[in-house]
PDB file of C-alpha atoms in Angstrom:
ATOM      1  CA  MET A   1     -45.982  -6.103 -13.526  1.00  0.00           C
ATOM      2  CA  GLY A   2     -43.601  -3.645 -11.811  1.00  0.00           C
ATOM      3  CA  PRO A   3     -40.041  -2.836 -12.749  1.00  0.00           C
ATOM      4  CA  THR A   4     -37.464  -5.585 -12.425  1.00  0.00           C
ATOM      5  CA  PRO A   5     -35.401  -5.040  -9.285  1.00  0.00           C
ATOM      6  CA  LEU A   6     -31.705  -4.391  -9.794  1.00  0.00           C
ATOM      7  CA  PRO A   7     -29.499  -7.240  -8.671  1.00  0.00           C
ATOM      8  CA  GLY A   8     -27.039  -6.400  -5.956  1.00  0.00           C
ATOM      9  CA  LEU A   9     -26.189  -6.122  -2.336  1.00  0.00           C
ATOM     10  CA  ARG A  10     -26.940  -3.188  -0.100  1.00  0.00           C
ATOM     11  CA  VAL A  11     -24.019  -1.705   1.796  1.00  0.00           C
ATOM     12  CA  GLY A  12     -24.861  -3.510   5.040  1.00  0.00           C
ATOM     13  CA  GLU A  13     -24.768  -6.916   3.368  1.00  0.00           C
ATOM     14  CA  LEU A  14     -21.500  -6.115   1.566  1.00  0.00           C
ATOM     15  CA  SER A  15     -20.099  -4.978   4.909  1.00  0.00           C
ATOM     16  CA  ARG A  16     -21.175  -8.210   6.594  1.00  0.00           C
ATOM     17  CA  ARG A  17     -19.696 -10.374   3.837  1.00  0.00           C
ATOM     18  CA  THR A  18     -16.321  -8.606   3.712  1.00  0.00           C
ATOM     19  CA  GLY A  19     -15.883  -7.483   7.305  1.00  0.00           C
ATOM     20  CA  VAL A  20     -15.352  -3.887   6.174  1.00  0.00           C
ATOM     21  CA  SER A  21     -17.556  -1.272   7.823  1.00  0.00           C
ATOM     22  CA  ALA A  22     -20.206   0.413   5.703  1.00  0.00           C
ATOM     23  CA  GLN A  23     -18.588   3.765   6.481  1.00  0.00           C
ATOM     24  CA  LEU A  24     -15.208   2.572   5.166  1.00  0.00           C
ATOM     25  CA  LEU A  25     -16.800   1.053   2.059  1.00  0.00           C
ATOM     26  CA  ARG A  26     -18.416   4.427   1.281  1.00  0.00           C
ATOM     27  CA  ALA A  27     -15.072   6.165   1.891  1.00  0.00           C
ATOM     28  CA  TRP A  28     -13.270   3.786  -0.503  1.00  0.00           C
ATOM     29  CA  GLU A  29     -15.988   4.447  -3.068  1.00  0.00           C
ATOM     30  CA  ARG A  30     -15.703   8.222  -2.657  1.00  0.00           C
ATOM     31  CA  ARG A  31     -11.905   8.526  -2.363  1.00  0.00           C
ATOM     32  CA  TYR A  32     -10.672   5.875  -4.772  1.00  0.00           C
ATOM     33  CA  GLY A  33     -13.616   4.891  -6.965  1.00  0.00           C
ATOM     34  CA  LEU A  34     -13.120   1.320  -5.746  1.00  0.00           C
ATOM     35  CA  LEU A  35     -16.827   0.513  -5.828  1.00  0.00           C
ATOM     36  CA  GLN A  36     -19.257   1.286  -8.629  1.00  0.00           C
ATOM     37  CA  PRO A  37     -22.731   0.619  -7.246  1.00  0.00           C
ATOM     38  CA  ALA A  38     -25.974   0.904  -9.133  1.00  0.00           C
ATOM     39  CA  ARG A  39     -28.810   2.771  -7.422  1.00  0.00           C
ATOM     40  CA  SER A  40     -32.185   1.365  -6.528  1.00  0.00           C
ATOM     41  CA  ALA A  41     -35.365   3.300  -7.240  1.00  0.00           C
ATOM     42  CA  GLY A  42     -35.206   4.409  -3.608  1.00  0.00           C
ATOM     43  CA  GLY A  43     -31.642   5.672  -4.016  1.00  0.00           C
ATOM     44  CA  TYR A  44     -29.891   2.844  -2.161  1.00  0.00           C
ATOM     45  CA  ARG A  45     -26.493   1.722  -3.362  1.00  0.00           C
ATOM     46  CA  LEU A  46     -26.573  -1.776  -4.842  1.00  0.00           C
ATOM     47  CA  TYR A  47     -23.222  -3.528  -5.123  1.00  0.00           C
ATOM     48  CA  ALA A  48     -22.384  -6.280  -7.608  1.00  0.00           C
ATOM     49  CA  GLU A  49     -20.129  -9.309  -7.230  1.00  0.00           C
ATOM     50  CA  ALA A  50     -17.351  -7.346  -8.958  1.00  0.00           C
ATOM     51  CA  ASP A  51     -17.491  -4.773  -6.139  1.00  0.00           C
ATOM     52  CA  GLU A  52     -17.139  -7.516  -3.541  1.00  0.00           C
ATOM     53  CA  ARG A  53     -14.148  -8.964  -5.412  1.00  0.00           C
ATOM     54  CA  ARG A  54     -12.477  -5.525  -5.510  1.00  0.00           C
ATOM     55  CA  VAL A  55     -13.034  -5.087  -1.751  1.00  0.00           C
ATOM     56  CA  ARG A  56     -11.429  -8.474  -1.096  1.00  0.00           C
ATOM     57  CA  ARG A  57      -8.478  -7.597  -3.360  1.00  0.00           C
ATOM     58  CA  MET A  58      -8.152  -4.249  -1.564  1.00  0.00           C
ATOM     59  CA  GLN A  59      -8.029  -6.071   1.777  1.00  0.00           C
ATOM     60  CA  ALA A  60      -5.351  -8.447   0.461  1.00  0.00           C
ATOM     61  CA  TYR A  61      -3.185  -5.602  -0.830  1.00  0.00           C
ATOM     62  CA  LEU A  62      -3.553  -3.717   2.460  1.00  0.00           C
ATOM     63  CA  ALA A  63      -2.499  -6.863   4.324  1.00  0.00           C
ATOM     64  CA  GLN A  64       0.635  -6.955   2.142  1.00  0.00           C
ATOM     65  CA  GLY A  65       1.525  -3.468   3.334  1.00  0.00           C
ATOM     66  CA  LEU A  66       0.382  -1.285   0.430  1.00  0.00           C
ATOM     67  CA  SER A  67      -1.006   2.141   1.256  1.00  0.00           C
ATOM     68  CA  ALA A  68      -4.762   2.520   0.808  1.00  0.00           C
ATOM     69  CA  ALA A  69      -4.376   4.546  -2.388  1.00  0.00           C
ATOM     70  CA  GLU A  70      -1.955   2.049  -3.917  1.00  0.00           C
ATOM     71  CA  ALA A  71      -4.083  -0.905  -2.806  1.00  0.00           C
ATOM     72  CA  ALA A  72      -7.135   0.657  -4.443  1.00  0.00           C
ATOM     73  CA  ARG A  73      -5.257   1.269  -7.712  1.00  0.00           C
ATOM     74  CA  ALA A  74      -4.006  -2.308  -7.700  1.00  0.00           C
ATOM     75  CA  ALA A  75      -7.453  -3.703  -6.841  1.00  0.00           C
ATOM     76  CA  LEU A  76      -9.086  -1.706  -9.622  1.00  0.00           C
ATOM     77  CA  SER A  77      -6.558  -2.812 -12.194  1.00  0.00           C
ATOM     78  CA  ALA A  78      -6.229  -6.446 -11.087  1.00  0.00           C
ATOM     79  CA  ASP A  79      -8.204  -7.656 -14.087  1.00  0.00           C
ATOM     80  CA  ASP A  80      -5.402  -6.274 -16.286  1.00  0.00           C
ATOM     81  CA  PRO A  81      -2.074  -7.442 -14.741  1.00  0.00           C
ATOM     82  CA  ALA A  82      -0.044  -5.183 -17.040  1.00  0.00           C
ATOM     83  CA  SER A  83      -1.650  -2.154 -15.410  1.00  0.00           C
ATOM     84  CA  VAL A  84      -0.829  -3.118 -11.809  1.00  0.00           C
ATOM     85  CA  PRO A  85       1.736  -0.596 -10.521  1.00  0.00           C
ATOM     86  CA  PRO A  86       5.351  -1.854 -10.514  1.00  0.00           C
ATOM     87  CA  THR A  87       5.705  -1.647  -6.744  1.00  0.00           C
ATOM     88  CA  ALA A  88       2.594  -3.758  -6.320  1.00  0.00           C
ATOM     89  CA  ARG A  89       4.141  -6.373  -8.650  1.00  0.00           C
ATOM     90  CA  GLN A  90       7.621  -6.228  -7.084  1.00  0.00           C
ATOM     91  CA  GLY A  91       6.354  -5.970  -3.565  1.00  0.00           C
ATOM     92  CA  LEU A  92       8.006  -4.359  -0.642  1.00  0.00           C
ATOM     93  CA  ALA A  93      10.996  -6.702  -0.847  1.00  0.00           C
ATOM     94  CA  GLY A  94      11.954  -5.339  -4.267  1.00  0.00           C
ATOM     95  CA  GLY A  95      11.770  -1.773  -3.021  1.00  0.00           C
ATOM     96  CA  ALA A  96      13.761  -2.645   0.102  1.00  0.00           C
ATOM     97  CA  ALA A  97      16.487  -4.236  -2.046  1.00  0.00           C
ATOM     98  CA  ALA A  98      16.613  -1.142  -4.285  1.00  0.00           C
ATOM     99  CA  LEU A  99      16.904   1.106  -1.226  1.00  0.00           C
ATOM    100  CA  ALA A 100      19.752  -1.008   0.171  1.00  0.00           C
ATOM    101  CA  ARG A 101      21.637  -0.880  -3.144  1.00  0.00           C
ATOM    102  CA  CYS A 102      21.342   2.918  -3.308  1.00  0.00           C
ATOM    103  CA  LEU A 103      22.404   3.447   0.289  1.00  0.00           C
ATOM    104  CA  ASP A 104      25.357   1.076  -0.064  1.00  0.00           C
ATOM    105  CA  ALA A 105      26.418   2.927  -3.230  1.00  0.00           C
ATOM    106  CA  PHE A 106      26.255   6.358  -1.478  1.00  0.00           C
ATOM    107  CA  ASP A 107      23.604   7.424  -4.026  1.00  0.00           C
ATOM    108  CA  GLU A 108      21.595   9.756  -1.811  1.00  0.00           C
ATOM    109  CA  PRO A 109      19.296  11.296  -4.480  1.00  0.00           C
ATOM    110  CA  VAL A 110      18.190   7.902  -5.785  1.00  0.00           C
ATOM    111  CA  ALA A 111      17.893   6.518  -2.234  1.00  0.00           C
ATOM    112  CA  GLN A 112      15.611   9.443  -1.359  1.00  0.00           C
ATOM    113  CA  ALA A 113      13.506   8.761  -4.468  1.00  0.00           C
ATOM    114  CA  VAL A 114      13.227   5.043  -3.651  1.00  0.00           C
ATOM    115  CA  LEU A 115      12.283   5.890  -0.081  1.00  0.00           C
ATOM    116  CA  ASP A 116       9.656   8.357  -1.351  1.00  0.00           C
ATOM    117  CA  ARG A 117       8.162   5.621  -3.536  1.00  0.00           C
ATOM    118  CA  LEU A 118       8.145   3.079  -0.712  1.00  0.00           C
ATOM    119  CA  LEU A 119       6.420   5.502   1.639  1.00  0.00           C
ATOM    120  CA  ALA A 120       3.863   6.389  -1.015  1.00  0.00           C
ATOM    121  CA  ASP A 121       3.080   2.774  -1.864  1.00  0.00           C
ATOM    122  CA  PHE A 122       3.227   1.059   1.530  1.00  0.00           C
ATOM    123  CA  THR A 123       2.334   1.843   5.111  1.00  0.00           C
ATOM    124  CA  ILE A 124       4.975   3.368   7.351  1.00  0.00           C
ATOM    125  CA  GLU A 125       4.833   0.251   9.522  1.00  0.00           C
ATOM    126  CA  ALA A 126       5.559  -1.987   6.545  1.00  0.00           C
ATOM    127  CA  VAL A 127       8.429   0.207   5.312  1.00  0.00           C
ATOM    128  CA  LEU A 128       9.977   0.331   8.779  1.00  0.00           C
ATOM    129  CA  GLY A 129       9.495  -3.343   9.579  1.00  0.00           C
ATOM    130  CA  GLN A 130      10.436  -4.818   6.223  1.00  0.00           C
ATOM    131  CA  ALA A 131      12.819  -2.321   4.641  1.00  0.00           C
ATOM    132  CA  THR A 132      14.586   0.234   6.830  1.00  0.00           C
ATOM    133  CA  LEU A 133      15.073  -1.619  10.110  1.00  0.00           C
ATOM    134  CA  PRO A 134      16.309  -4.863   8.506  1.00  0.00           C
ATOM    135  CA  TYR A 135      18.695  -2.807   6.351  1.00  0.00           C
ATOM    136  CA  LEU A 136      20.057  -0.914   9.365  1.00  0.00           C
ATOM    137  CA  HIS A 137      20.511  -4.165  11.291  1.00  0.00           C
ATOM    138  CA  ASP A 138      22.391  -5.747   8.394  1.00  0.00           C
ATOM    139  CA  LEU A 139      24.467  -2.599   7.926  1.00  0.00           C
ATOM    140  CA  GLY A 140      25.442  -2.614  11.612  1.00  0.00           C
ATOM    141  CA  GLU A 141      26.524  -6.241  11.379  1.00  0.00           C
ATOM    142  CA  ARG A 142      28.551  -5.576   8.228  1.00  0.00           C
ATOM    143  CA  TRP A 143      30.225  -2.600   9.904  1.00  0.00           C
ATOM    144  CA  ALA A 144      31.077  -4.709  12.981  1.00  0.00           C
ATOM    145  CA  ARG A 145      32.709  -7.324  10.700  1.00  0.00           C
ATOM    146  CA  GLY A 146      34.652  -4.623   8.860  1.00  0.00           C
ATOM    147  CA  GLN A 147      32.754  -5.202   5.598  1.00  0.00           C
ATOM    148  CA  THR A 148      31.561  -1.612   5.212  1.00  0.00           C
ATOM    149  CA  SER A 149      32.788   1.807   6.208  1.00  0.00           C
ATOM    150  CA  VAL A 150      31.575   4.064   8.961  1.00  0.00           C
ATOM    151  CA  ALA A 151      30.842   6.584   6.202  1.00  0.00           C
ATOM    152  CA  CYS A 152      28.220   4.246   4.713  1.00  0.00           C
ATOM    153  CA  GLU A 153      26.667   3.716   8.131  1.00  0.00           C
ATOM    154  CA  HIS A 154      26.572   7.470   8.797  1.00  0.00           C
ATOM    155  CA  LEU A 155      25.064   8.315   5.414  1.00  0.00           C
ATOM    156  CA  ALA A 156      22.349   5.662   5.647  1.00  0.00           C
ATOM    157  CA  SER A 157      21.537   6.495   9.263  1.00  0.00           C
ATOM    158  CA  ASN A 158      21.311  10.222   8.529  1.00  0.00           C
ATOM    159  CA  ILE A 159      19.076   9.760   5.491  1.00  0.00           C
ATOM    160  CA  LEU A 160      16.708   7.407   7.296  1.00  0.00           C
ATOM    161  CA  ARG A 161      16.724   9.393  10.562  1.00  0.00           C
ATOM    162  CA  GLY A 162      16.013  12.612   8.675  1.00  0.00           C
ATOM    163  CA  ARG A 163      13.097  11.087   6.810  1.00  0.00           C
ATOM    164  CA  LEU A 164      11.606   9.537   9.940  1.00  0.00           C
ATOM    165  CA  ALA A 165      11.971  12.801  11.856  1.00  0.00           C
ATOM    166  CA  GLY A 166      10.152  14.573   9.028  1.00  0.00           C
ATOM    167  CA  LEU A 167       7.338  12.044   9.115  1.00  0.00           C
ATOM    168  CA  ALA A 168       7.042  12.376  12.888  1.00  0.00           C
ATOM    169  CA  ARG A 169       6.393  16.108  12.535  1.00  0.00           C
TER     170      ARG A 169
END
């Protein structure tokens, strides 16, 4: 009797099941260690159910707006909730609230640090759509009602404009 075949899915089957291209699955494996396949006697990658679960968690975190690196870290550590990064637990809303507090308090160094963390943990689209633009809209309304100073509006606008200009380069 020959050797017992290793259980597992080849990359094409994992791709079909998850909707993630085989090329992207290999990239996630290489860049983030997201997948830990066994190898067949012929050298083919064989993925286990745990790999499929991590891919699905990665997809869910990406859909929430996390960057690929942060989504991979969260997906890998999802079996141990204490090890999930704080921003993944708090979500983008928590980071957006922290940014708003810092900008409203004229605390530029901390606002820059919060913005750095948001941009590292989430996609630029998510940070713009769910943190910076809603804050600027609210700030404009508060200024129009006389509830904040033009100095606050100028500081926040300059910080955010400067960061976005830097990203555009």
